[in-house]
XYZ file of N, CA and C in Angstrom:
279
model
N 162.981 100.341 51.959
C 162.544 99.084 52.514
C 161.120 98.693 52.237
N 160.774 97.502 52.034
C 159.530 97.165 51.532
C 158.714 96.188 52.735
N 158.008 96.479 53.011
C 157.182 95.342 54.067
C 156.032 94.893 53.382
N 156.058 93.619 53.262
C 155.284 92.675 52.718
C 154.252 91.925 53.824
N 152.982 92.181 53.492
C 151.743 91.538 54.474
C 151.024 90.280 53.483
N 151.359 89.264 53.777
C 150.920 88.052 52.789
C 149.241 88.146 52.900
N 148.676 88.025 51.781
C 147.243 88.072 51.784
C 146.657 86.670 52.525
N 145.662 86.918 53.168
C 145.043 85.964 53.820
C 145.867 85.501 55.042
N 147.042 86.265 55.274
C 148.095 85.469 56.405
C 148.804 84.335 56.069
N 148.914 83.956 54.662
C 149.395 82.724 54.202
C 150.596 83.244 53.360
N 151.723 82.814 54.139
C 153.010 82.891 53.188
C 153.293 81.719 52.173
N 152.684 80.687 52.283
C 153.038 79.415 51.525
C 153.027 80.094 49.937
N 151.771 80.621 49.482
C 152.028 80.911 47.933
C 152.974 81.638 47.441
N 153.489 82.537 48.163
C 154.690 83.319 47.869
C 155.991 82.531 47.831
N 156.278 81.977 48.802
C 157.391 80.905 48.975
C 157.253 80.069 47.753
N 156.102 79.566 47.316
C 155.912 78.564 46.298
C 156.252 79.357 45.005
N 155.743 80.396 44.609
C 156.133 81.249 43.494
C 157.641 81.404 43.531
N 158.196 81.774 44.353
C 159.546 82.500 44.602
C 160.276 80.980 44.352
N 159.962 79.941 44.758
C 160.730 78.695 44.465
C 160.572 78.439 42.953
N 159.277 78.348 42.447
C 159.166 78.102 41.036
C 159.695 79.087 39.915
N 159.713 80.397 40.328
C 159.737 81.554 39.199
C 160.757 82.522 39.655
N 161.594 82.238 40.855
C 162.524 82.935 41.364
C 162.001 84.277 41.919
N 162.576 85.503 42.264
C 162.256 86.522 42.731
C 161.393 87.550 41.938
N 161.654 87.573 40.368
C 161.000 87.985 39.586
C 161.385 89.393 39.390
N 162.729 89.759 39.625
C 163.479 91.013 40.015
C 163.490 91.611 38.207
N 163.201 92.653 38.007
C 163.766 93.515 36.675
C 165.127 93.772 36.855
N 165.718 93.778 35.734
C 167.215 94.315 35.724
C 167.305 95.701 36.458
N 168.347 96.010 37.378
C 168.305 97.328 37.936
C 167.928 97.250 39.104
N 167.032 96.454 39.627
C 166.416 96.316 41.178
C 167.466 95.174 41.697
N 167.783 95.452 43.063
C 168.667 94.505 43.634
C 168.159 94.275 45.058
N 167.889 93.061 45.284
C 167.526 92.520 46.384
C 168.797 92.575 47.386
N 168.641 93.244 48.496
C 169.686 93.137 49.204
C 169.734 91.908 50.683
N 168.628 92.045 51.288
C 168.300 90.764 52.402
C 166.877 91.066 52.658
N 166.492 89.893 53.362
C 165.019 90.080 53.920
C 164.979 89.582 55.452
N 164.095 89.563 55.989
C 163.604 89.416 57.533
C 162.149 89.133 57.512
N 162.060 87.824 58.187
C 160.550 87.528 58.332
C 160.222 87.520 59.683
N 158.737 87.931 59.916
C 158.092 87.767 61.444
C 158.211 86.295 61.805
N 158.681 85.835 62.921
C 158.459 84.626 63.348
C 157.103 84.042 63.219
N 156.162 84.613 63.185
C 154.804 84.000 62.998
C 154.362 83.993 61.182
N 155.319 84.363 60.516
C 155.280 84.545 58.956
C 154.034 85.359 58.234
N 153.686 86.536 59.491
C 152.556 87.480 58.703
C 153.264 88.438 58.047
N 154.404 88.619 58.194
C 154.958 89.858 57.397
C 156.498 89.723 56.864
N 157.121 90.086 55.819
C 158.300 90.088 55.354
C 159.045 91.547 55.090
N 160.106 91.679 55.490
C 160.753 93.150 55.519
C 161.900 92.924 54.587
N 161.764 93.550 53.488
C 162.797 93.582 52.389
C 163.589 94.697 52.191
N 164.815 94.447 51.956
C 165.660 95.762 51.612
C 165.872 95.568 50.342
N 165.702 96.462 49.279
C 165.773 96.569 48.041
C 166.617 97.994 47.587
N 167.315 97.746 46.525
C 167.840 99.043 46.094
C 167.866 98.940 44.325
N 167.504 100.427 44.018
C 167.410 100.895 42.574
C 167.433 102.138 42.688
N 167.840 102.745 41.401
C 167.987 104.329 41.341
C 166.529 104.453 40.410
N 165.789 103.537 40.054
C 164.450 104.155 39.282
C 163.359 103.617 39.897
N 162.297 104.060 40.483
C 161.339 103.645 41.346
C 160.414 102.795 40.463
N 160.396 102.864 38.891
C 159.542 102.386 38.381
C 159.997 100.933 38.061
N 161.186 100.590 38.446
C 161.688 99.034 38.626
C 160.810 98.513 39.661
N 161.136 98.923 40.987
C 160.177 98.647 42.189
C 158.631 98.387 41.760
N 158.054 99.333 41.383
C 156.816 99.224 40.997
C 156.560 97.982 40.021
N 157.253 97.804 38.971
C 157.382 96.730 38.102
C 157.238 95.266 39.048
N 158.375 95.196 39.773
C 158.530 94.036 40.708
C 157.235 93.919 41.455
N 156.731 94.944 42.206
C 155.492 94.791 43.178
C 154.528 94.179 42.092
N 154.177 94.695 41.131
C 153.143 94.411 40.115
C 153.182 92.483 39.962
N 154.311 91.946 39.956
C 154.278 90.370 40.026
C 153.801 90.063 41.054
N 153.619 90.592 42.207
C 153.255 90.000 43.624
C 151.835 90.282 44.073
N 151.348 91.430 43.657
C 150.167 91.947 44.299
C 149.091 90.857 44.376
N 149.109 89.886 43.750
C 147.671 89.014 43.899
C 147.989 88.111 45.234
N 149.570 88.075 45.790
C 149.709 87.318 47.011
C 150.204 88.224 47.985
N 150.478 89.413 48.076
C 150.963 90.160 48.775
C 150.388 91.783 48.971
N 150.364 92.468 50.049
C 150.004 93.703 50.069
C 151.503 94.376 50.399
N 151.656 95.543 49.635
C 153.001 95.996 49.960
C 152.912 97.347 50.633
N 153.821 97.824 51.307
C 154.352 99.120 51.827
C 155.860 99.479 51.425
N 156.100 100.450 50.871
C 157.217 100.832 50.619
C 157.767 102.180 51.435
N 158.952 101.962 52.035
C 159.375 103.075 52.875
C 160.632 103.549 52.473
N 160.962 104.546 51.918
C 162.171 104.900 51.283
C 163.406 105.088 52.730
N 164.429 104.533 52.666
C 165.241 104.529 53.701
C 166.458 104.956 53.170
N 167.459 105.471 54.269
C 168.916 105.641 54.135
C 169.899 105.316 55.176
N 170.882 104.865 55.011
C 171.644 104.264 55.703
C 171.928 105.347 57.030
N 172.540 104.942 58.204
C 172.641 105.713 59.337
C 173.705 106.722 59.054
N 174.837 106.374 58.250
C 176.069 107.439 58.126
C 175.396 108.403 56.934
N 174.653 108.065 56.076
C 173.775 109.037 55.334
C 172.912 109.972 55.995
N 172.174 109.414 57.033
C 171.351 110.236 58.030
C 172.260 111.215 58.636
N 173.549 110.681 59.233
C 174.463 111.576 60.183
C 175.004 112.474 59.345
N 175.513 112.561 58.054
C 175.914 113.278 57.038
C 174.910 114.548 56.758
N 173.635 114.006 56.768
C 172.510 114.967 56.370
C 172.110 115.989 57.708
N 172.245 115.418 59.186
C 171.908 116.046 60.148
C 173.120 116.882 60.357
N 174.365 116.481 60.423
C 175.675 117.271 60.436
C 176.064 118.116 59.584
N 175.190 118.254 58.272
C 175.752 119.079 57.135
C 175.795 120.506 57.599
N 175.036 121.154 58.383
C 174.992 122.456 58.736
C 175.826 122.668 60.013
N 176.260 121.810 60.765
C 176.754 122.160 62.057
C 178.466 122.100 61.819
N 179.023 123.048 62.570
C 180.422 122.993 62.254
C 181.120 121.850 63.067
N 182.146 121.593 62.777
C 182.879 120.383 63.639
C 183.373 121.010 65.100
N 183.460 120.182 65.984
C 183.794 120.806 67.356
C 185.457 121.306 67.182
N 185.769 122.380 67.753
C 187.109 122.741 67.597
C 187.221 123.611 66.289
N 186.312 123.978 65.211
C 186.561 124.542 64.471
C 185.998 126.010 64.512
N 186.409 126.928 63.863
C 185.957 128.355 63.877
C 185.578 128.890 62.642
């Protein structure tokens, strides 16, 4: 999960660049979806990749306009599998 904070609180330059140049994603980095705060202060993007250098290369294209926070996440089903890996299934012995 990538949390973007628009520099100067201004989302307009980000949307203008995206309109003019696209997302600037390197091959192998996949944009899943995004959500923007109603006040346009932050954007939350879900991205997927197997190589962290792809994410850092993408971030480098935007750091003049955006401050980034990267939070590694897993799905709820993946978390459940991790949490329950050491626990026997009810009824098993």
